[in-house]
Phi, psi and omega in degrees: 000325175304317172301307182302314186300294194297321187291327173310335181287340168274123188267070169226169183322162171288317186271001161304123171272154169231137182272111177265133172247145194240152179227118180232138180280119188260131143290089192257027180292319194282002180254005177281173182228119339292166181297146168252153190269156169305142187076000178274338168221154179305320189216114160245041178244130168203166189260126182263149197220118169217165189227139192215125169289118188252121169260175187292333192233054180281150171289127175294330186283332159312292173300333176289305182314303184290312188290320177285343169294316182289328172296303189288329183292317178302318180288291185318316175297339199076001171311312184287315172313315186293331184289344176298310181254359173220358170248121176257167180076203175248179174249024196258142175241166197061181179288141176216153185274195180314147164284144180242115179271119172236123173264137181218076172291354152096223183277109175283141179291163177291139167269157192281132192258143175271161194310133179097341176260114194263133171267126186247349186206162184212120182224111181267137172251098199263005162194166184185076172293153180279122178273131187292169184290345178277349182126158165315150175282160171304134160309123180263011190184128174304141194233121167242166185222115182242124184202164176233140159216137190064224197259357184270106153292119192222140182231137173232123167249130164242135175224150172313143170306147177062013171275321159250162177268162184305336179276327183279329180287322167305311180293329166308316203285291194313314174299308177317309195280318172302305178312312166300312179299312170314312184289318181298337180304157185255000000 
């Protein structure tokens, strides 16, 4: 759904594919030999990259399955773990559009609440990089945070001020919401 909303920003025919790059965070500690436990290495999270040609009316399940298959293949082949030490840059081929970075920790547990306190809303801030005095760096990817807590499903999109017009930001929002609602219908 996010890929289709991003694809809709391209002013080309609906049947024309746009080769989008995806970045997904992967905890690779258990894939090491021997597996590393929590706290045994400084950083066991890395970015897996994949690419999918996306058309305006693509099936979002096909796009998601293609991204997941590439990540799983890179894990199974050892490519992902080897890239921690040996491979720099990207391994994408051909012309491709902007990266879309999606952080998806899944379902977060409800936090314990003191008696009499009701949680009405929840917003996770999964990353807050410090902004240097010279200003924020240019974004390398559209950034999305996707998670659920309780019965609430949340998608947060972050982009630098001025990176999108108001019309483009609204198109991303409405496209993503429509995609989520379409997937949620029985």
